[in-house]
């Protein structure tokens, strides 16, 4: 499921998503219908396999048969780095550089998502704003987010149709728990070259 958050409030009219009956996606391009009812789901993995060197990925995938990858929690980068909206523009940029990230969810005092900023936003807007001003002055306040159980084809569709580079993933309290980027989807294709993620 995907939905917009604006200034910390969930907006109506979420982007269109797939119906309840979706197809599981397998590396060989085969798919099997699943209703989503009565199915046992495994807990989210503790770490993503997507951030390894290409050599390690190819070596590991050489002996694999069918490792299905279906949902957002299986490929998102986690944990999600975030900073409060009271943090300065300068500190946010330094934080992103130190952690090697390009996208940063912004939260309120309770840890709920209220905005989003990219390194490009900071570099472009910091020319017009003082760098010791709060990040809330330049952050994007309308953010498209996804839930951990969102299906990968839906993620791909939303990224393409909304022309955005990433989607923060939030829990039931709108706390950021991960993030999915176009780079993550490319790494998924590197991991499973025959994976068909587009229905």
XYZ file of C-alpha atoms in Angstrom:
199
model
C 0.000 0.000 0.000
C 1.199 3.492 -0.850
C -0.054 6.806 0.478
C 0.863 10.466 0.665
C 1.923 12.144 3.894
C 1.726 15.951 3.998
C 3.024 17.754 7.088
C 2.699 14.516 9.029
C -0.928 13.863 7.996
C -2.082 11.042 5.731
C -3.776 12.416 2.619
C -6.737 10.810 0.803
C -6.532 9.522 -2.776
C -3.449 7.290 -2.590
C -1.763 6.215 -5.849
C -3.455 3.276 -7.543
C -2.105 -0.109 -6.481
C -2.640 -3.678 -7.564
C -5.667 -5.662 -6.444
C -5.538 -8.103 -3.541
C -4.925 -11.014 -5.879
C -1.346 -10.608 -7.096
C 1.221 -12.960 -8.562
C 4.358 -13.997 -6.781
C 7.429 -13.212 -8.858
C 10.159 -15.759 -9.415
C 13.646 -15.323 -10.889
C 12.789 -17.441 -13.938
C 9.932 -15.173 -14.897
C 7.331 -17.712 -13.723
C 4.562 -16.524 -11.481
C 1.906 -18.141 -9.350
C -1.287 -16.502 -8.082
C -1.650 -15.851 -4.398
C -4.678 -14.461 -2.656
C -2.879 -13.088 0.365
C -5.400 -14.802 2.654
C -4.374 -17.671 4.873
C -0.785 -17.438 3.731
C 2.027 -17.700 6.215
C 4.496 -14.899 5.914
C 8.041 -15.002 7.147
C 9.392 -12.136 9.263
C 11.354 -9.434 7.456
C 15.043 -10.253 7.023
C 17.440 -8.610 9.428
C 19.613 -7.126 6.697
C 19.350 -6.477 2.987
C 21.328 -8.603 0.548
C 21.397 -5.768 -1.949
C 24.392 -3.852 -0.652
C 27.213 -6.227 -1.459
C 29.927 -6.102 -4.057
C 28.951 -7.366 -7.536
C 31.501 -10.197 -7.269
C 29.946 -11.495 -4.052
C 26.471 -11.238 -5.522
C 27.329 -13.236 -8.638
C 29.199 -15.866 -6.645
C 26.275 -16.339 -4.279
C 23.640 -16.393 -7.017
C 25.493 -19.067 -9.006
C 24.184 -21.855 -6.768
C 20.646 -20.546 -6.286
C 17.516 -22.150 -7.659
C 14.325 -20.211 -7.020
C 14.545 -17.547 -4.340
C 11.291 -15.596 -4.675
C 11.378 -11.909 -3.820
C 7.959 -10.370 -3.518
C 7.621 -7.507 -1.101
C 9.098 -4.159 -0.210
C 10.497 -5.209 3.178
C 12.658 -7.774 1.387
C 14.593 -5.253 -0.686
C 14.400 -1.957 1.195
C 17.521 -0.414 2.711
C 17.318 -0.417 6.485
C 17.422 0.906 9.055
C 16.208 4.246 7.771
C 18.409 7.196 8.664
C 16.340 10.224 9.668
C 16.735 13.580 11.407
C 14.260 15.879 13.170
C 12.797 18.865 11.347
C 14.534 21.228 13.783
C 17.985 20.149 12.545
C 19.893 22.710 10.508
C 20.430 22.478 6.776
C 24.189 22.294 7.302
C 23.970 19.467 9.845
C 21.664 17.479 7.592
C 24.071 17.742 4.688
C 26.996 16.722 6.898
C 24.967 13.775 8.221
C 24.177 12.583 4.698
C 27.800 12.847 3.622
C 29.029 10.974 6.708
C 26.579 8.121 6.167
C 26.867 7.996 2.382
C 23.163 8.561 1.749
C 21.377 10.756 -0.782
C 17.847 10.752 0.640
C 16.829 11.664 4.180
C 13.405 11.318 5.843
C 12.619 14.170 8.240
C 10.618 13.475 11.396
C 8.813 15.375 14.144
C 9.539 15.142 17.873
C 7.630 11.848 18.070
C 9.626 10.259 15.238
C 6.783 10.370 12.691
C 7.577 11.318 9.098
C 6.770 14.956 8.259
C 9.039 15.614 5.288
C 11.818 14.468 3.037
C 14.999 15.949 1.593
C 17.611 14.825 -0.906
C 21.210 15.918 -1.256
C 20.231 17.626 -4.501
C 17.519 19.603 -2.684
C 20.021 20.803 -0.103
C 22.692 21.751 -2.620
C 20.210 23.630 -4.830
C 18.207 25.375 -2.120
C 21.061 26.152 0.236
C 22.152 28.813 -2.268
C 19.025 30.773 -1.373
C 18.778 29.809 2.304
C 21.126 30.250 5.211
C 22.749 26.930 6.101
C 22.003 27.374 9.798
C 18.254 27.562 9.126
C 16.133 24.498 10.035
C 15.767 21.777 7.415
C 11.983 22.227 7.661
C 12.393 25.412 5.586
C 13.488 23.492 2.488
C 12.203 19.934 2.955
C 9.492 18.439 0.757
C 6.393 18.287 2.934
C 4.298 16.058 0.667
C 5.931 12.627 0.665
C 4.832 9.417 -1.030
C 5.474 6.487 1.322
C 4.966 2.737 1.244
C 4.180 0.024 3.761
C 6.542 -2.952 4.274
C 4.070 -5.337 2.631
C 3.838 -3.369 -0.638
C 4.398 -5.578 -3.665
C 7.519 -4.969 -5.757
C 5.654 -4.436 -9.021
C 3.598 -1.758 -7.316
C 6.800 -0.074 -6.109
C 8.199 -0.060 -9.644
C 4.955 1.284 -11.094
C 4.732 4.113 -8.547
C 8.381 5.139 -8.980
C 7.911 5.364 -12.756
C 4.508 7.066 -12.787
C 5.310 9.596 -10.057
C 8.809 10.207 -11.506
C 10.514 9.933 -8.139
C 13.779 8.287 -7.176
C 12.840 6.722 -3.856
C 10.049 5.906 -1.426
C 10.390 5.932 2.372
C 8.878 2.904 4.099
C 6.922 3.562 7.293
C 5.328 1.474 10.036
C 1.772 1.828 11.344
C 2.753 4.929 13.317
C 4.358 6.563 10.248
C 7.847 6.091 11.673
C 10.461 5.577 8.921
C 11.785 2.005 9.005
C 13.443 1.770 5.606
C 13.768 3.278 2.158
C 13.569 1.935 -1.391
C 15.366 3.575 -4.319
C 15.719 2.907 -8.009
C 19.235 1.706 -7.218
C 17.768 -0.975 -4.942
C 15.638 -2.255 -7.827
C 18.684 -2.326 -10.093
C 20.586 -4.314 -7.470
C 17.644 -6.709 -7.341
C 18.002 -7.309 -11.071
C 21.725 -7.842 -10.548
C 20.933 -10.436 -7.886
C 18.285 -12.164 -10.025
C 18.989 -11.329 -13.709
C 15.907 -13.230 -14.950
C 13.516 -11.656 -12.481
C 10.507 -10.070 -14.138
C 9.239 -7.340 -11.828
C 6.849 -5.791 -14.329
C 3.507 -7.535 -14.770
